PDB file of C-alpha atoms in Angstrom:
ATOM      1  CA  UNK A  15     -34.381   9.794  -5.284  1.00 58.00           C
ATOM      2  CA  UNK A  16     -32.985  11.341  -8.681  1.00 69.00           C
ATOM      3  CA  UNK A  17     -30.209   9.676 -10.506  1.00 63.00           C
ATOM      4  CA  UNK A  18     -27.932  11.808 -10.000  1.00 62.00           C
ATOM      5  CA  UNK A  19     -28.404  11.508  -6.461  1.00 67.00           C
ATOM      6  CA  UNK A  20     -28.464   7.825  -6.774  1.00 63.00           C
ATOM      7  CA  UNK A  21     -24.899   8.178  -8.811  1.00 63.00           C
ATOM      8  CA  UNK A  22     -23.321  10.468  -6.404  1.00 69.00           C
ATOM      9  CA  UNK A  23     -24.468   8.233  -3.822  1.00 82.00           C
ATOM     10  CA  UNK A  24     -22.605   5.393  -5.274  1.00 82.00           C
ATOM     11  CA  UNK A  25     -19.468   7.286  -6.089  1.00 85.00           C
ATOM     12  CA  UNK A  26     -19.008   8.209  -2.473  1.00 89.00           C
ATOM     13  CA  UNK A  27     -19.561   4.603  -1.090  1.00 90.00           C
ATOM     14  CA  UNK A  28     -16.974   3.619  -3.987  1.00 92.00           C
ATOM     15  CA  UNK A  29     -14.057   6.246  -2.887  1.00 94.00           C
ATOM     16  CA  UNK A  30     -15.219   4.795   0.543  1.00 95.00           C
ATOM     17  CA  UNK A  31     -13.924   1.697  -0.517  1.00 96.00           C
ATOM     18  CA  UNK A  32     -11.417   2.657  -3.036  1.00 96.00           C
ATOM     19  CA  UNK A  33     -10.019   4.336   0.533  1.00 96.00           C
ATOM     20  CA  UNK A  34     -10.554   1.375   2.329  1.00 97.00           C
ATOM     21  CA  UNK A  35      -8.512  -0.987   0.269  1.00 98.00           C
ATOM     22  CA  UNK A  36      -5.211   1.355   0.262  1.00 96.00           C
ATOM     23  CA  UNK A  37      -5.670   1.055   4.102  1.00 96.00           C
ATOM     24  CA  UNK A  38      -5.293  -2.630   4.059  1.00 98.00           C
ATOM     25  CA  UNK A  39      -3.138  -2.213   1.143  1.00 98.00           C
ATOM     26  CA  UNK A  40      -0.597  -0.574   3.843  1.00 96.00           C
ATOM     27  CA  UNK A  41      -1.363  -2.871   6.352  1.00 97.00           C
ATOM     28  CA  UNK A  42      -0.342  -5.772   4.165  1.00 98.00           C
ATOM     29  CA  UNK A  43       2.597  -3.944   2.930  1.00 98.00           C
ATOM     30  CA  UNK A  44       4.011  -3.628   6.414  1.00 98.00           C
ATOM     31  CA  UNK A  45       3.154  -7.312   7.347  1.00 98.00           C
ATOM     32  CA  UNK A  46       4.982  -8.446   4.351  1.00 98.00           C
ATOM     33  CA  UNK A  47       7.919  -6.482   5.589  1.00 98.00           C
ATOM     34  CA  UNK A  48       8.130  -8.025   9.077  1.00 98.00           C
ATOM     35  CA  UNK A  49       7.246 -11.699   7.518  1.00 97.00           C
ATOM     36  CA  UNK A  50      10.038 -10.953   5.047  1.00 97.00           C
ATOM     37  CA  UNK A  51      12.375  -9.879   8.021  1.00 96.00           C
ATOM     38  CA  UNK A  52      11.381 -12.429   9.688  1.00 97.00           C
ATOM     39  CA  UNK A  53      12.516 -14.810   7.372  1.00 96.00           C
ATOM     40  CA  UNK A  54      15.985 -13.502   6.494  1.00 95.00           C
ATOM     41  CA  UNK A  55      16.504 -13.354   9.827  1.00 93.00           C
ATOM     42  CA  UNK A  56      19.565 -15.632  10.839  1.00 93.00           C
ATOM     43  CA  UNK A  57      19.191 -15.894  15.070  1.00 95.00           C
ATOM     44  CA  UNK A  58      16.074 -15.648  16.548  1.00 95.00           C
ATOM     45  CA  UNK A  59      16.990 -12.135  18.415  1.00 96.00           C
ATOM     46  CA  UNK A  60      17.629 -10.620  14.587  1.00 96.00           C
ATOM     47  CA  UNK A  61      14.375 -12.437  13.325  1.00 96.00           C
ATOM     48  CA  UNK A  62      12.223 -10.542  15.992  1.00 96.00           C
ATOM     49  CA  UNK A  63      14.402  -7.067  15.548  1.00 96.00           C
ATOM     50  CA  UNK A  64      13.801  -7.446  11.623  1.00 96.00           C
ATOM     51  CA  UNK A  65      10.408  -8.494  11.888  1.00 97.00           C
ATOM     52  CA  UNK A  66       9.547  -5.293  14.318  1.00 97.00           C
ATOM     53  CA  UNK A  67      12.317  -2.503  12.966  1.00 97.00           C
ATOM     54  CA  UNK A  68      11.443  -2.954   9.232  1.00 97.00           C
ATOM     55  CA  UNK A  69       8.068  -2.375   9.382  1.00 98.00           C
ATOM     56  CA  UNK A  70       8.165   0.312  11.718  1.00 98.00           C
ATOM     57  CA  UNK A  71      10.694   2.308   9.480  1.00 97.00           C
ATOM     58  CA  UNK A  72       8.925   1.941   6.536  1.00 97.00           C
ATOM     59  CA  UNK A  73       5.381   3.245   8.560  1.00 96.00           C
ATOM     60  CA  UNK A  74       7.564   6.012  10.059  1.00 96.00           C
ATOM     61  CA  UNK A  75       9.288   6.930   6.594  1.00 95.00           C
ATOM     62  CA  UNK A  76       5.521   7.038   4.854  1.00 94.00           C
ATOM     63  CA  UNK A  77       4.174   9.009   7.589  1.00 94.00           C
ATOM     64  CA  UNK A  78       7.101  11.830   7.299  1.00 95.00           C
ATOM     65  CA  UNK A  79       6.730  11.743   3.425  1.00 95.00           C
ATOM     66  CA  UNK A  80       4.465   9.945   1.520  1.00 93.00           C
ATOM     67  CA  UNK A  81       1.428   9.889   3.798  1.00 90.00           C
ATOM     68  CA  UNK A  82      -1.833  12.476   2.878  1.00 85.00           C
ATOM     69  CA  UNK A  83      -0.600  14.610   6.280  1.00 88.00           C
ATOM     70  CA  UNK A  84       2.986  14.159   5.393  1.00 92.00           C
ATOM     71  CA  UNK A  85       4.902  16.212   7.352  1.00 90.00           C
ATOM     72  CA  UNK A  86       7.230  17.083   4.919  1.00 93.00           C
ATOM     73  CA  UNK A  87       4.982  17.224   1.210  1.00 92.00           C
ATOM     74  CA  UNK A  88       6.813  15.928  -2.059  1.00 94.00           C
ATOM     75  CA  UNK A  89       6.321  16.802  -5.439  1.00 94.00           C
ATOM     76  CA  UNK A  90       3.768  14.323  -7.002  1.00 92.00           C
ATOM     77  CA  UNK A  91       6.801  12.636  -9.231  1.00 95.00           C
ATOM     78  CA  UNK A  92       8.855  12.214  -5.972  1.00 96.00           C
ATOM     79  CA  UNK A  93       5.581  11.260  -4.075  1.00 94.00           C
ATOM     80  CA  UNK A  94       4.258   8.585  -6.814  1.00 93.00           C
ATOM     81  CA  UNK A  95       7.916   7.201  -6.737  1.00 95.00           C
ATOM     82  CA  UNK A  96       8.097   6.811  -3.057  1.00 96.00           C
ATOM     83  CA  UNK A  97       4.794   5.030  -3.579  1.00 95.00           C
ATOM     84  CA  UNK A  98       5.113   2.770  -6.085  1.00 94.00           C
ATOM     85  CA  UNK A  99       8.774   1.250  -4.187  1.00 95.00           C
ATOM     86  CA  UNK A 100       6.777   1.612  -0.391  1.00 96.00           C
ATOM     87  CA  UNK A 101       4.179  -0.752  -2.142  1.00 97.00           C
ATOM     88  CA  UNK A 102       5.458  -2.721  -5.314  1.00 96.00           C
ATOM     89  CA  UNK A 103       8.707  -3.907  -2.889  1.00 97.00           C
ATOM     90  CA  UNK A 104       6.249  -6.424  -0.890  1.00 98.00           C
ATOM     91  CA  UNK A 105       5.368  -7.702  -4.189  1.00 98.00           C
ATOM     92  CA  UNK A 106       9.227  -8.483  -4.762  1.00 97.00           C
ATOM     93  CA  UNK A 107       9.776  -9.133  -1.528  1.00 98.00           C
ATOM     94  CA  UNK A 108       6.731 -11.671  -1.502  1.00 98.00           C
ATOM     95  CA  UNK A 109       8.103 -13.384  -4.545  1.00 98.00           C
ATOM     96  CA  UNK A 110      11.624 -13.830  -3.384  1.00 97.00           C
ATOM     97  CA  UNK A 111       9.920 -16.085  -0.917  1.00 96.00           C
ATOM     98  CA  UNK A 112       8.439 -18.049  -3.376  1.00 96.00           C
ATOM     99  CA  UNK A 113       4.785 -16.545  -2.711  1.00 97.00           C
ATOM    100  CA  UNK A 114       3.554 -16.087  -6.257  1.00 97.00           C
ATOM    101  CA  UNK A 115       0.518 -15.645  -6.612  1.00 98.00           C
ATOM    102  CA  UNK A 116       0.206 -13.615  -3.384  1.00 98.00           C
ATOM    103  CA  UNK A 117       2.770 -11.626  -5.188  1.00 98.00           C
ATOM    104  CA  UNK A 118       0.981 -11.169  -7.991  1.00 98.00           C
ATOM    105  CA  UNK A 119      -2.542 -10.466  -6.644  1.00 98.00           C
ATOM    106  CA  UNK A 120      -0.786  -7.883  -4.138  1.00 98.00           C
ATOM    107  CA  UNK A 121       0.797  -6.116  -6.672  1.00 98.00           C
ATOM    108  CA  UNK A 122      -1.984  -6.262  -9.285  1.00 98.00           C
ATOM    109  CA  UNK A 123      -4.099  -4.564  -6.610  1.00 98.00           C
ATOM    110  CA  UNK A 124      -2.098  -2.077  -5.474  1.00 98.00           C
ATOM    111  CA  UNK A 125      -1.893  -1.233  -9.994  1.00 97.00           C
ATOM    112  CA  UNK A 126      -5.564  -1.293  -9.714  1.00 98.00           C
ATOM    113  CA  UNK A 127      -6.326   0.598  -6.499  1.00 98.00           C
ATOM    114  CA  UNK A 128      -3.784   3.309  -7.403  1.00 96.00           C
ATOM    115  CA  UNK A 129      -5.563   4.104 -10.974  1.00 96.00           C
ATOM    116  CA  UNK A 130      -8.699   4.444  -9.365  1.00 96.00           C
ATOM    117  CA  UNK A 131      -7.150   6.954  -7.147  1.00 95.00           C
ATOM    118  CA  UNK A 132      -5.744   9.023  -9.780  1.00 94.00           C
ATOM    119  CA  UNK A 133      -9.464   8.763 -11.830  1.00 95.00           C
ATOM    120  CA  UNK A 134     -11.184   9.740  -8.507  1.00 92.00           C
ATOM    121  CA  UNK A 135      -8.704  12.470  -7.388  1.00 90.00           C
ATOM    122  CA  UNK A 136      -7.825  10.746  -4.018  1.00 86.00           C
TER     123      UNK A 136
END
C-alpha cells in the first residue's frame, strides 16, 4: 500500500470519527437539556414536561435549520450562530448546575470538534 493510500486511508477513518463525536456531541447536548429541565423543574408533572419538551424542541428546531438536511438552509453566519448557542448553551446550562468540569470538557470539545470540521470541510 502507497502512502498516500495509507494517508487517505487515515483521513477517512478520522472524518469517521470527527463525525462520530458531533453525533454524541448532540446527543449530550439534548440530555443536558432534559437534565437541566429536569432540575428547574418545580412539581414533578413540570419536571417530566421540561425534561421531555426541551429537548425535543431543540432536536426539532436543529432538524428544521441547523441540521446537514435542514429543511430550511441558512447562511453559514446564521448557521454557525445557531450552532455555537444549540451547543455552547449545555455548557452554561451544565455550569449553572454547578457541573464544572463537565462544563468545561463539553464545551472544550464541542471548540475542538467544530475546528476540525471547518479544516476537514464537514
Amino acid at each position: 500500500m502507497s502512502w498516500w493510500k495509507v494517508k487517505m486511508s487515515f483521513l477517512s477513518v478520522f472524518q469517521m470519527v470527527n463525525l462520530s463525536v458531533r453525533f454524541l456531541l448532540e446527543i449530550f447536548a439534548l440530555a443536558v437539556y432534559g437534565y437541566w429541565g429536569f432540575k428547574v423543574g418545580n412539581t414533578s408533572i413540570m419536571k417530566v414536561f421540561f425534561s421531555i419538551v426541551i429537548p425535543i424542541g431543540i432536536a426539532i428546531f436543529w432538524g428544521a435549520f441547523g441540521s446537514p438536511k435542514a429543511s430550511i438552509q441558512l447562511s453559514a453566519q446564521l448557521h454557525l450562530l445557531l450552532e455555537a448557542l444549540i451547543f455552547l448553551v449545555p455548557a452554561g446550562l451544565l455550569l449553572s448546575l454547578k457541573n464544572v468540569k463537565l462544563a468545561w470538557f463539553y464545551g472544550f470539545t464541542v471548540i475542538v470538534n467544530r475546528i476540525f470540521m471547518m479544516l476537514l470541510d464537514q
